[in-house]
PDB file of C-alpha atoms in Angstrom:
ATOM      1  CA  MET A 895       9.478  55.540  62.330  1.00 43.00           C
ATOM      2  CA  THR A 896       7.325  57.429  59.866  1.00 62.00           C
ATOM      3  CA  ASP A 897       7.032  60.952  59.721  1.00 86.00           C
ATOM      4  CA  THR A 898       3.205  60.207  58.883  1.00 95.00           C
ATOM      5  CA  PRO A 899       1.002  62.424  61.140  1.00 97.00           C
ATOM      6  CA  THR A 900      -1.274  60.374  63.348  1.00 98.00           C
ATOM      7  CA  ALA A 901      -5.236  61.470  63.747  1.00 98.00           C
ATOM      8  CA  LEU A 902      -7.617  59.860  66.083  1.00 98.00           C
ATOM      9  CA  VAL A 903     -11.625  60.207  65.060  1.00 98.00           C
ATOM     10  CA  THR A 904     -13.994  59.363  67.172  1.00 98.00           C
ATOM     11  CA  GLY A 905     -17.486  58.317  65.756  1.00 97.00           C
ATOM     12  CA  ALA A 906     -15.962  57.283  63.011  1.00 97.00           C
ATOM     13  CA  SER A 907     -18.166  54.374  61.993  1.00 94.00           C
ATOM     14  CA  ARG A 908     -20.647  56.829  60.122  1.00 93.00           C
ATOM     15  CA  GLY A 909     -21.861  59.970  59.181  1.00 94.00           C
ATOM     16  CA  ILE A 910     -19.675  62.859  59.712  1.00 95.00           C
ATOM     17  CA  GLY A 911     -16.936  60.600  61.511  1.00 96.00           C
ATOM     18  CA  ALA A 912     -16.071  58.487  58.393  1.00 96.00           C
ATOM     19  CA  ALA A 913     -15.977  61.441  56.116  1.00 97.00           C
ATOM     20  CA  VAL A 914     -13.665  62.733  58.580  1.00 98.00           C
ATOM     21  CA  ALA A 915     -12.103  59.834  58.125  1.00 98.00           C
ATOM     22  CA  HIS A 916     -11.931  59.767  54.302  1.00 97.00           C
ATOM     23  CA  ALA A 917     -10.918  63.254  54.202  1.00 98.00           C
ATOM     24  CA  LEU A 918      -7.845  62.790  56.154  1.00 98.00           C
ATOM     25  CA  GLU A 919      -6.663  58.891  55.261  1.00 97.00           C
ATOM     26  CA  PRO A 920      -4.095  60.710  52.257  1.00 96.00           C
ATOM     27  CA  THR A 921      -2.530  62.564  54.720  1.00 97.00           C
ATOM     28  CA  HIS A 922      -2.251  61.012  58.176  1.00 98.00           C
ATOM     29  CA  ARG A 923      -2.967  57.717  59.257  1.00 97.00           C
ATOM     30  CA  VAL A 924      -5.733  57.429  61.365  1.00 98.00           C
ATOM     31  CA  LEU A 925      -7.389  55.665  64.627  1.00 98.00           C
ATOM     32  CA  LEU A 926     -10.798  54.699  63.821  1.00 98.00           C
ATOM     33  CA  GLY A 927     -13.042  55.445  67.565  1.00 98.00           C
ATOM     34  CA  GLY A 928     -16.421  54.178  67.710  1.00 97.00           C
ATOM     35  CA  ARG A 929     -18.261  51.395  69.178  1.00 94.00           C
ATOM     36  CA  ASP A 930     -19.393  49.414  66.490  1.00 95.00           C
ATOM     37  CA  ALA A 931     -16.667  47.337  66.239  1.00 96.00           C
ATOM     38  CA  SER A 932     -17.469  45.896  63.121  1.00 97.00           C
ATOM     39  CA  ALA A 933     -17.979  48.671  61.085  1.00 96.00           C
ATOM     40  CA  LEU A 934     -15.008  50.372  62.255  1.00 97.00           C
ATOM     41  CA  ASP A 935     -13.631  47.159  60.661  1.00 97.00           C
ATOM     42  CA  ARG A 936     -15.317  47.567  57.181  1.00 97.00           C
ATOM     43  CA  LEU A 937     -13.978  51.004  57.416  1.00 97.00           C
ATOM     44  CA  ALA A 938     -10.296  49.912  57.924  1.00 97.00           C
ATOM     45  CA  ALA A 939     -10.337  47.268  54.760  1.00 97.00           C
ATOM     46  CA  GLU A 940     -11.469  50.116  52.951  1.00 95.00           C
ATOM     47  CA  LEU A 941      -8.805  52.880  53.803  1.00 96.00           C
ATOM     48  CA  PRO A 942      -5.899  50.955  53.967  1.00 93.00           C
ATOM     49  CA  GLY A 943      -4.372  53.959  56.324  1.00 90.00           C
ATOM     50  CA  THR A 944      -6.135  53.285  59.126  1.00 97.00           C
ATOM     51  CA  GLU A 945      -6.857  50.671  61.538  1.00 97.00           C
ATOM     52  CA  PRO A 946      -9.870  50.550  64.165  1.00 98.00           C
ATOM     53  CA  TRP A 947      -9.786  52.152  67.575  1.00 98.00           C
ATOM     54  CA  PRO A 948     -13.048  50.821  69.372  1.00 97.00           C
ATOM     55  CA  VAL A 949     -13.667  51.696  72.569  1.00 97.00           C
ATOM     56  CA  ASP A 950     -16.828  53.104  74.515  1.00 96.00           C
ATOM     57  CA  LEU A 951     -15.991  56.502  75.359  1.00 96.00           C
ATOM     58  CA  THR A 952     -18.526  56.417  78.207  1.00 96.00           C
ATOM     59  CA  ASP A 953     -16.706  53.679  79.860  1.00 96.00           C
ATOM     60  CA  GLY A 954     -13.157  54.546  82.109  1.00 96.00           C
ATOM     61  CA  GLU A 955     -11.740  52.454  82.517  1.00 97.00           C
ATOM     62  CA  ALA A 956     -11.806  50.969  78.884  1.00 96.00           C
ATOM     63  CA  LEU A 957     -10.893  54.801  77.817  1.00 97.00           C
ATOM     64  CA  ARG A 958      -7.875  55.029  80.104  1.00 97.00           C
ATOM     65  CA  ALA A 959      -6.458  51.338  78.646  1.00 97.00           C
ATOM     66  CA  ALA A 960      -7.117  52.307  74.673  1.00 97.00           C
ATOM     67  CA  THR A 961      -5.726  56.139  75.249  1.00 98.00           C
ATOM     68  CA  ALA A 962      -2.635  54.460  77.498  1.00 96.00           C
ATOM     69  CA  LYS A 963      -1.464  53.362  74.224  1.00 92.00           C
ATOM     70  CA  ILE A 964      -1.029  56.252  72.516  1.00 96.00           C
ATOM     71  CA  GLY A 965       2.211  58.110  72.691  1.00 93.00           C
ATOM     72  CA  GLU A 966       1.854  60.560  70.574  1.00 93.00           C
ATOM     73  CA  LEU A 967      -0.858  62.334  68.306  1.00 98.00           C
ATOM     74  CA  ASP A 968      -1.517  64.774  65.645  1.00 98.00           C
ATOM     75  CA  VAL A 969      -4.806  65.194  65.536  1.00 98.00           C
ATOM     76  CA  LEU A 970      -8.294  64.402  67.758  1.00 98.00           C
ATOM     77  CA  VAL A 971     -11.400  64.667  66.095  1.00 98.00           C
ATOM     78  CA  HIS A 972     -13.840  64.974  67.732  1.00 98.00           C
ATOM     79  CA  CYS A 973     -17.244  63.699  66.565  1.00 97.00           C
ATOM     80  CA  ALA A 974     -19.420  61.285  68.855  1.00 96.00           C
ATOM     81  CA  GLY A 975     -22.467  62.157  69.872  1.00 94.00           C
ATOM     82  CA  VAL A 976     -26.227  61.762  70.325  1.00 94.00           C
ATOM     83  CA  ALA A 977     -29.213  63.926  69.952  1.00 91.00           C
ATOM     84  CA  ASP A 978     -31.741  63.030  72.759  1.00 92.00           C
ATOM     85  CA  LEU A 979     -34.065  65.323  72.445  1.00 93.00           C
ATOM     86  CA  GLY A 980     -36.959  67.072  74.344  1.00 94.00           C
ATOM     87  CA  THR A 981     -38.877  69.503  76.266  1.00 96.00           C
ATOM     88  CA  VAL A 982     -37.869  71.194  79.601  1.00 96.00           C
ATOM     89  CA  GLU A 983     -41.550  69.564  80.842  1.00 97.00           C
ATOM     90  CA  ALA A 984     -40.898  65.991  78.676  1.00 96.00           C
ATOM     91  CA  ALA A 985     -37.421  65.484  78.927  1.00 96.00           C
ATOM     92  CA  ASP A 986     -36.652  63.883  82.379  1.00 97.00           C
ATOM     93  CA  ALA A 987     -33.053  64.157  83.800  1.00 98.00           C
ATOM     94  CA  SER A 988     -31.686  61.036  82.128  1.00 98.00           C
ATOM     95  CA  VAL A 989     -31.947  62.658  79.042  1.00 97.00           C
ATOM     96  CA  TRP A 990     -30.389  65.306  79.619  1.00 98.00           C
ATOM     97  CA  ARG A 991     -27.524  63.341  81.250  1.00 98.00           C
ATOM     98  CA  ARG A 992     -27.342  60.989  78.076  1.00 97.00           C
ATOM     99  CA  ASN A 993     -26.380  63.951  76.317  1.00 97.00           C
ATOM    100  CA  PHE A 994     -24.432  65.822  78.206  1.00 98.00           C
ATOM    101  CA  GLU A 995     -22.679  62.311  79.151  1.00 98.00           C
ATOM    102  CA  VAL A 996     -21.746  61.447  75.402  1.00 97.00           C
ATOM    103  CA  ASN A 997     -21.399  65.084  73.801  1.00 97.00           C
ATOM    104  CA  LEU A 998     -19.983  66.904  76.648  1.00 98.00           C
ATOM    105  CA  LEU A 999     -17.928  64.371  79.551  1.00 98.00           C
ATOM    106  CA  ALA A1000     -16.513  61.954  77.392  1.00 98.00           C
ATOM    107  CA  VAL A1001     -14.941  64.341  75.340  1.00 98.00           C
ATOM    108  CA  VAL A1002     -13.309  66.294  78.144  1.00 98.00           C
ATOM    109  CA  GLU A1003     -12.149  62.828  79.767  1.00 98.00           C
ATOM    110  CA  LEU A1004     -10.492  61.570  76.000  1.00 98.00           C
ATOM    111  CA  THR A1005      -9.460  64.997  75.864  1.00 98.00           C
ATOM    112  CA  ARG A1006      -7.499  64.792  79.634  1.00 98.00           C
ATOM    113  CA  HIS A1007      -6.259  61.710  78.830  1.00 98.00           C
ATOM    114  CA  LEU A1008      -4.717  62.267  75.173  1.00 98.00           C
ATOM    115  CA  LEU A1009      -3.191  65.612  76.567  1.00 98.00           C
ATOM    116  CA  PRO A1010       0.455  64.561  77.076  1.00 98.00           C
ATOM    117  CA  ALA A1011       0.551  62.583  73.879  1.00 98.00           C
ATOM    118  CA  LEU A1012      -0.939  66.102  72.208  1.00 98.00           C
ATOM    119  CA  ARG A1013       1.606  68.194  73.632  1.00 98.00           C
ATOM    120  CA  ALA A1014       4.394  65.725  72.377  1.00 96.00           C
ATOM    121  CA  SER A1015       3.373  67.080  69.107  1.00 96.00           C
ATOM    122  CA  GLY A1016       1.584  70.496  69.205  1.00 97.00           C
ATOM    123  CA  GLY A1017      -1.524  68.867  68.314  1.00 98.00           C
ATOM    124  CA  HIS A1018      -4.540  69.967  67.282  1.00 98.00           C
ATOM    125  CA  VAL A1019      -7.978  69.122  68.832  1.00 98.00           C
ATOM    126  CA  VAL A1020     -11.388  69.319  66.453  1.00 98.00           C
ATOM    127  CA  LEU A1021     -14.632  69.191  67.902  1.00 98.00           C
ATOM    128  CA  VAL A1022     -17.676  68.921  65.554  1.00 98.00           C
ATOM    129  CA  ASN A1023     -19.927  70.811  67.898  1.00 98.00           C
ATOM    130  CA  SER A1024     -23.754  71.996  66.437  1.00 95.00           C
ATOM    131  CA  GLY A1025     -25.640  74.969  65.008  1.00 94.00           C
ATOM    132  CA  GLN A1026     -27.320  74.233  68.526  1.00 94.00           C
ATOM    133  CA  GLY A1027     -24.126  75.020  70.606  1.00 96.00           C
ATOM    134  CA  LEU A1028     -24.947  78.549  69.354  1.00 97.00           C
ATOM    135  CA  ALA A1029     -28.495  79.397  69.420  1.00 95.00           C
ATOM    136  CA  ALA A1030     -30.739  77.010  71.015  1.00 95.00           C
ATOM    137  CA  ARG A1031     -34.534  76.387  70.173  1.00 92.00           C
ATOM    138  CA  GLU A1032     -37.434  74.812  72.179  1.00 94.00           C
ATOM    139  CA  GLY A1033     -37.665  71.161  71.657  1.00 94.00           C
ATOM    140  CA  TRP A1034     -33.311  70.904  72.149  1.00 94.00           C
ATOM    141  CA  GLY A1035     -32.725  71.869  75.327  1.00 97.00           C
ATOM    142  CA  PRO A1036     -30.946  68.620  76.484  1.00 97.00           C
ATOM    143  CA  TYR A1037     -28.875  68.973  73.101  1.00 96.00           C
ATOM    144  CA  ALA A1038     -28.047  72.427  73.010  1.00 97.00           C
ATOM    145  CA  ALA A1039     -27.042  72.892  76.559  1.00 98.00           C
ATOM    146  CA  SER A1040     -24.656  69.818  76.073  1.00 98.00           C
ATOM    147  CA  LYS A1041     -23.587  71.452  73.552  1.00 98.00           C
ATOM    148  CA  PHE A1042     -23.006  75.005  74.811  1.00 98.00           C
ATOM    149  CA  GLY A1043     -20.922  73.340  77.314  1.00 98.00           C
ATOM    150  CA  LEU A1044     -18.694  71.630  74.705  1.00 98.00           C
ATOM    151  CA  ARG A1045     -18.487  75.397  73.136  1.00 98.00           C
ATOM    152  CA  ALA A1046     -17.076  76.475  76.763  1.00 98.00           C
ATOM    153  CA  PHE A1047     -14.490  73.817  77.096  1.00 98.00           C
ATOM    154  CA  ALA A1048     -13.319  74.264  73.133  1.00 98.00           C
ATOM    155  CA  ASP A1049     -12.668  77.739  74.950  1.00 98.00           C
ATOM    156  CA  VAL A1050     -11.646  76.764  77.650  1.00 98.00           C
ATOM    157  CA  LEU A1051      -8.473  74.089  76.566  1.00 98.00           C
ATOM    158  CA  ARG A1052      -7.676  76.572  73.487  1.00 98.00           C
ATOM    159  CA  ALA A1053      -7.160  79.042  76.657  1.00 98.00           C
ATOM    160  CA  GLU A1054      -5.014  76.589  78.677  1.00 98.00           C
ATOM    161  CA  GLU A1055      -3.054  74.945  76.565  1.00 98.00           C
ATOM    162  CA  PRO A1056      -1.989  77.578  73.942  1.00 97.00           C
ATOM    163  CA  LYS A1057       0.632  75.338  72.203  1.00 96.00           C
ATOM    164  CA  LEU A1058      -2.420  73.910  71.108  1.00 98.00           C
ATOM    165  CA  ARG A1059      -4.896  74.765  68.515  1.00 98.00           C
ATOM    166  CA  VAL A1060      -8.379  74.129  69.093  1.00 98.00           C
ATOM    167  CA  THR A1061     -11.044  74.003  66.295  1.00 98.00           C
ATOM    168  CA  SER A1062     -15.052  74.639  66.846  1.00 98.00           C
ATOM    169  CA  ILE A1063     -16.833  73.230  64.430  1.00 98.00           C
ATOM    170  CA  PHE A1064     -20.609  74.781  63.686  1.00 98.00           C
ATOM    171  CA  PRO A1065     -22.629  72.692  61.183  1.00 95.00           C
ATOM    172  CA  GLY A1066     -26.094  73.532  60.524  1.00 87.00           C
ATOM    173  CA  ARG A1067     -28.087  70.481  59.782  1.00 85.00           C
ATOM    174  CA  THR A1068     -26.686  67.254  58.022  1.00 80.00           C
ATOM    175  CA  ASP A1069     -27.318  64.310  56.091  1.00 74.00           C
ATOM    176  CA  THR A1070     -26.704  61.363  58.262  1.00 74.00           C
ATOM    177  CA  GLU A1071     -28.728  58.696  59.991  1.00 75.00           C
ATOM    178  CA  MET A1072     -28.562  61.227  63.704  1.00 78.00           C
ATOM    179  CA  GLN A1073     -30.507  63.664  61.046  1.00 77.00           C
ATOM    180  CA  GLN A1074     -33.322  61.269  60.030  1.00 76.00           C
ATOM    181  CA  ALA A1075     -34.317  60.318  63.376  1.00 76.00           C
ATOM    182  CA  VAL A1076     -34.514  63.564  64.534  1.00 79.00           C
ATOM    183  CA  ILE A1077     -36.797  63.923  61.247  1.00 76.00           C
ATOM    184  CA  ALA A1078     -38.791  61.575  62.055  1.00 75.00           C
ATOM    185  CA  GLY A1079     -39.424  62.641  66.269  1.00 73.00           C
ATOM    186  CA  GLU A1080     -40.317  65.807  64.733  1.00 77.00           C
ATOM    187  CA  GLY A1081     -42.772  64.223  62.398  1.00 76.00           C
ATOM    188  CA  LYS A1082     -41.469  65.712  59.382  1.00 80.00           C
ATOM    189  CA  ASP A1083     -40.989  64.479  55.623  1.00 80.00           C
ATOM    190  CA  TYR A1084     -36.884  63.644  55.196  1.00 77.00           C
ATOM    191  CA  ALA A1085     -35.482  65.736  52.650  1.00 77.00           C
ATOM    192  CA  PRO A1086     -31.542  65.401  52.278  1.00 73.00           C
ATOM    193  CA  GLU A1087     -31.245  67.729  49.608  1.00 79.00           C
ATOM    194  CA  GLN A1088     -31.417  70.556  51.923  1.00 79.00           C
ATOM    195  CA  TYR A1089     -28.845  69.531  54.287  1.00 83.00           C
ATOM    196  CA  LEU A1090     -25.050  69.673  54.556  1.00 88.00           C
ATOM    197  CA  ARG A1091     -23.418  67.035  53.278  1.00 93.00           C
ATOM    198  CA  PRO A1092     -21.268  64.647  55.728  1.00 93.00           C
ATOM    199  CA  ASP A1093     -18.106  65.756  52.852  1.00 95.00           C
ATOM    200  CA  SER A1094     -19.034  69.368  53.305  1.00 95.00           C
ATOM    201  CA  VAL A1095     -18.045  68.681  56.974  1.00 96.00           C
ATOM    202  CA  ALA A1096     -15.528  66.327  56.897  1.00 97.00           C
ATOM    203  CA  THR A1097     -13.408  69.584  54.101  1.00 97.00           C
ATOM    204  CA  ALA A1098     -14.300  71.836  57.163  1.00 97.00           C
ATOM    205  CA  VAL A1099     -12.084  69.234  59.258  1.00 98.00           C
ATOM    206  CA  VAL A1100      -9.660  69.495  56.885  1.00 98.00           C
ATOM    207  CA  THR A1101      -9.524  73.239  56.111  1.00 97.00           C
ATOM    208  CA  ALA A1102      -8.719  73.540  59.442  1.00 98.00           C
ATOM    209  CA  VAL A1103      -6.188  70.979  60.595  1.00 97.00           C
ATOM    210  CA  SER A1104      -4.388  72.096  57.296  1.00 97.00           C
ATOM    211  CA  ALA A1105      -3.963  75.465  58.030  1.00 97.00           C
ATOM    212  CA  THR A1106      -0.380  76.931  57.887  1.00 96.00           C
ATOM    213  CA  PRO A1107       1.641  77.271  61.595  1.00 91.00           C
ATOM    214  CA  ASP A1108       0.912  80.684  61.554  1.00 94.00           C
ATOM    215  CA  ALA A1109      -2.947  80.223  61.166  1.00 95.00           C
ATOM    216  CA  HIS A1110      -5.147  79.413  64.289  1.00 96.00           C
ATOM    217  CA  LEU A1111      -8.894  78.761  62.922  1.00 97.00           C
ATOM    218  CA  THR A1112     -10.491  78.670  66.246  1.00 98.00           C
ATOM    219  CA  GLU A1113     -14.264  78.532  65.174  1.00 98.00           C
ATOM    220  CA  LEU A1114     -16.453  77.444  61.724  1.00 97.00           C
ATOM    221  CA  VAL A1115     -19.799  77.938  61.018  1.00 97.00           C
ATOM    222  CA  LEU A1116     -21.592  75.696  58.212  1.00 95.00           C
ATOM    223  CA  ARG A1117     -24.858  76.192  56.672  1.00 93.00           C
ATOM    224  CA  PRO A1118     -26.682  74.062  54.324  1.00 90.00           C
ATOM    225  CA  VAL A1119     -26.760  76.240  51.198  1.00 88.00           C
ATOM    226  CA  PRO A1120     -31.242  77.063  50.932  1.00 78.00           C
ATOM    227  CA  ARG A1121     -33.154  75.434  47.956  1.00 74.00           C
ATOM    228  CA  ALA A1122     -36.168  76.289  46.312  1.00 60.00           C
TER     229      ALA A1122
END
């Protein structure tokens, strides 16, 4: 047995999830959640305190089987997500369903299955949300609605599970592959220096997780510093 706490990070194969895995690895045994098993294997080879946890979070049977093996969990960080955008006129129901399935329902199901393990350790759930979870704008409806739902889920979980700490993090636009795709879809030039770095979001996660026992950081909002 070891006293090293265990953390599960979803979306760990790239972007913010990979940055969070790097940031937590010095102090935690980290389970690397994601669908790309090869990418998770490569990351695990870089970080000796980690192990791959490949699972499709939208596959109910696979999720039940994977979570059944986790008896105690100190930290659960939800980083996995999609950003399928569109106007109310143009985005059909399939676009809305995909955002809700990945960004909200998969989070709910994973958390629900892991509640016994989190309760056993008095654990911490961190939900990496979005600025769109605080203020929606035109063209972002399907994504923003799922993130507003994620914010509500965090509030409900915090109220229903008072022995757990639950933190919502709302980063502004962050330099990731997802962001590159969004900017391309908007027909704009990509300027990474205008966005947050994934490491900056990971630092916010570590700040919440490492808070003293008397402190419960419920919400953290991050915005990139404007560049001239």
